[in-house]
Amino acid sequence: MQNEKMNPMNHVTDLPSLVSLALDLGAEQIPGWSDKEKELANEAPTGRCDASGIADLIRAGSDPLGDAFCSIRDAESRRPLGQTYTPAPIVSSMIKWAGQRGTPTRVVDPGVGSGRYLLAAGREWPGAFLLGADVDPIATLMARANLAVNNMASRARIELVDYRALDLEPHEGMTAFIGNPPYVRHHQIHTEWKKWLTHQASEFKLPASQLAGLHVHFFLATAKYARPGDIGTFITSAEWLDVNYGRLVRDLLLNQLGGEAVHVIDPSASPFADATTTGAVSCFAVGSSVKSMRLRSVKAVKDLGSLKGGRAISRERLQEATRWSPLVRVTPKLEEGLVELGELCRVHRGQVTGANAVWVADPSAVKLPNDVLYPSITKAKELFAAGENLNDLSSLRVVIDLPSDLDELDTASRRKVERFLRVAKKQGADATYIAKARKAWWSVGLRAPAPILATYMARRPPAFVRNDAEARHINIAHGLYPRDELAPAALDGLAHYLRTSVTLGQGRTYAGGLTKFEPREMERLPVPHPEVLLHHAAADAARLEPKRA
């Protein structure tokens, strides 16, 4: 009994008990009840505890319901719905920014969760109507309970509905769209909603990719609902700054949404307890003409403040840029003796085969001439396993890279290749997008061996491996190709320096914890000048040389 008084949430160990608690706290007071919520309420156990202690915690600003939900349903289970709950300091910064723009008379949270944004908004603006949407009935029940405890039932409504289908009525005064749109990858988005994205974007005369994640859909839905004079601030994964499908968000901010600023949180700050990602807080004022936007990078959540500051980047430059993250970062002045890797090497991603099941094979399982079989790095783990040097090809698979002109082959080889190609066509290898773009669909076109190979996407810093065995590589790795000839000792020193100095913070971290280094990002890494590399190599050799008697 003493433990329960110390922690009144001890009894909430599963979802039914969480639903029961939400009901005890007054969830039924908030309008918008759905049939699914009613079913959960009817099935919930009753008489579990006295909820008064928990209500005190909620009124004091805590979110015990949301915390319990995240404990009961772990991060992996919440990922399909993109349920990542926002820490209070980030919520506070976003509310402060909105308050600088005026006093909203309505606040809309597109993915309400347990209601953290609506509660903060309700406290900040006592006259604002609070509207939240979510597709999870457990979440909507929690939001209802939190709002009820804070005496906001008379000016709140929660809808169990997909935000894209929300029936948002016209409203007098300023609407503030504030929240954390769910991060769901395109693979889990239904075809009908992908069609919705394309159609709705066409209404704004904007291109849209069906590879877009759900957060992109939510930006577009907001552009559909919002009216001039409305404002908004969303926190999302930052990948839309750079990827092709993120162009829609960039276009919306430059046009319909009236973007004011983007604040990028360094991934090392770990803004979310259960998701490793580079977060981006976007701020927009609908109807404003965008002549420039402020872009800012912060090292820690506490540095967000009230979302002021940042470098003003002109509309023209933003329109021209295919990626915005380089515009966010202020390139520091390099220390003496350091240059950017791109001054020494071009970084090229490996070739895309278009059909790995056809063009990548175990050398013992394919009956083709040896001179069209190229031992290659086809998995990132092969580079991680290689250590400092790749000097053995025996464990690698081969990429089948045929010449564009098959007349180059002798008669016996030509016969084997044509037999293979008949099988490849049956597997559809000639019909892929990549194959159709080639001069000859059967010719993969591998690059020459790169003296240094690097991984570029993982949950750990990249591996940089000296390619002494001269393996080829496909698009799971980058190849570093010197612009001018570098001595072997300089290449050894360069790979060693990169292995020991590059950190995850220098890449771009996606929701889920994967950090990616695009070729141009890798080229911006600071490295020693070749003369410095050779000097260190000579010094190391001298230390290792046995002393003469």
CSV table of C-alpha atoms in Angstrom, one decimal, residues 347-357 359-360 376-383 397 399 434 438 444-447 453-458 472-479 481 516-519:
chain,number,residue,atom,x,y,z
A,347,VAL,CA,33.3,10.1,-53.5
A,348,HIS,CA,31.1,7.9,-55.7
A,349,ARG,CA,28.3,5.6,-54.6
A,350,GLY,CA,28.6,2.1,-56.1
A,351,GLN,CA,26.7,1.1,-59.1
A,352,VAL,CA,23.0,0.1,-58.9
A,353,THR,CA,22.4,-3.3,-60.5
A,354,GLY,CA,18.6,-3.0,-60.8
A,355,ALA,CA,18.2,-6.6,-59.8
A,356,ASN,CA,20.7,-8.0,-57.3
A,357,ALA,CA,19.1,-11.4,-57.5
A,359,TRP,CA,23.5,-9.7,-61.2
A,360,VAL,CA,25.0,-10.7,-57.8
A,376,SER,CA,32.6,-7.1,-55.2
A,377,ILE,CA,31.5,-5.6,-51.9
A,378,THR,CA,27.7,-6.3,-51.9
A,379,LYS,CA,27.0,-6.0,-48.2
A,380,ALA,CA,28.1,-3.3,-45.7
A,381,LYS,CA,28.9,-6.0,-43.2
A,382,GLU,CA,31.7,-7.1,-45.5
A,383,LEU,CA,33.5,-3.8,-45.0
A,397,ARG,CA,30.2,-12.7,-54.1
A,399,VAL,CA,28.8,-9.1,-59.8
A,434,ILE,CA,17.6,0.8,-64.1
A,438,ARG,CA,21.3,1.6,-69.6
A,444,VAL,CA,25.8,-3.2,-65.1
A,445,GLY,CA,28.7,-0.9,-65.7
A,446,LEU,CA,30.8,-1.3,-62.5
A,447,ARG,CA,33.2,1.5,-61.6
A,453,LEU,CA,35.9,1.8,-49.7
A,454,ALA,CA,33.4,3.2,-47.2
A,455,THR,CA,30.1,2.3,-45.7
A,456,TYR,CA,27.6,5.1,-45.7
A,457,MET,CA,24.5,4.0,-43.7
A,458,ALA,CA,24.5,2.3,-40.3
A,472,ARG,CA,34.5,-3.6,-57.0
A,473,HIS,CA,31.5,-2.3,-55.1
A,474,ILE,CA,27.8,-1.8,-55.7
A,475,ASN,CA,25.5,0.9,-54.2
A,476,ILE,CA,25.8,-0.3,-50.6
A,477,ALA,CA,29.1,1.4,-50.3
A,478,HIS,CA,31.0,4.5,-51.4
A,479,GLY,CA,34.3,4.5,-53.3
A,481,TYR,CA,38.8,8.0,-55.8
A,516,LYS,CA,23.6,8.3,-43.6
A,517,PHE,CA,26.5,10.0,-45.4
A,518,GLU,CA,25.7,11.1,-48.9
A,519,PRO,CA,28.7,11.4,-51.3
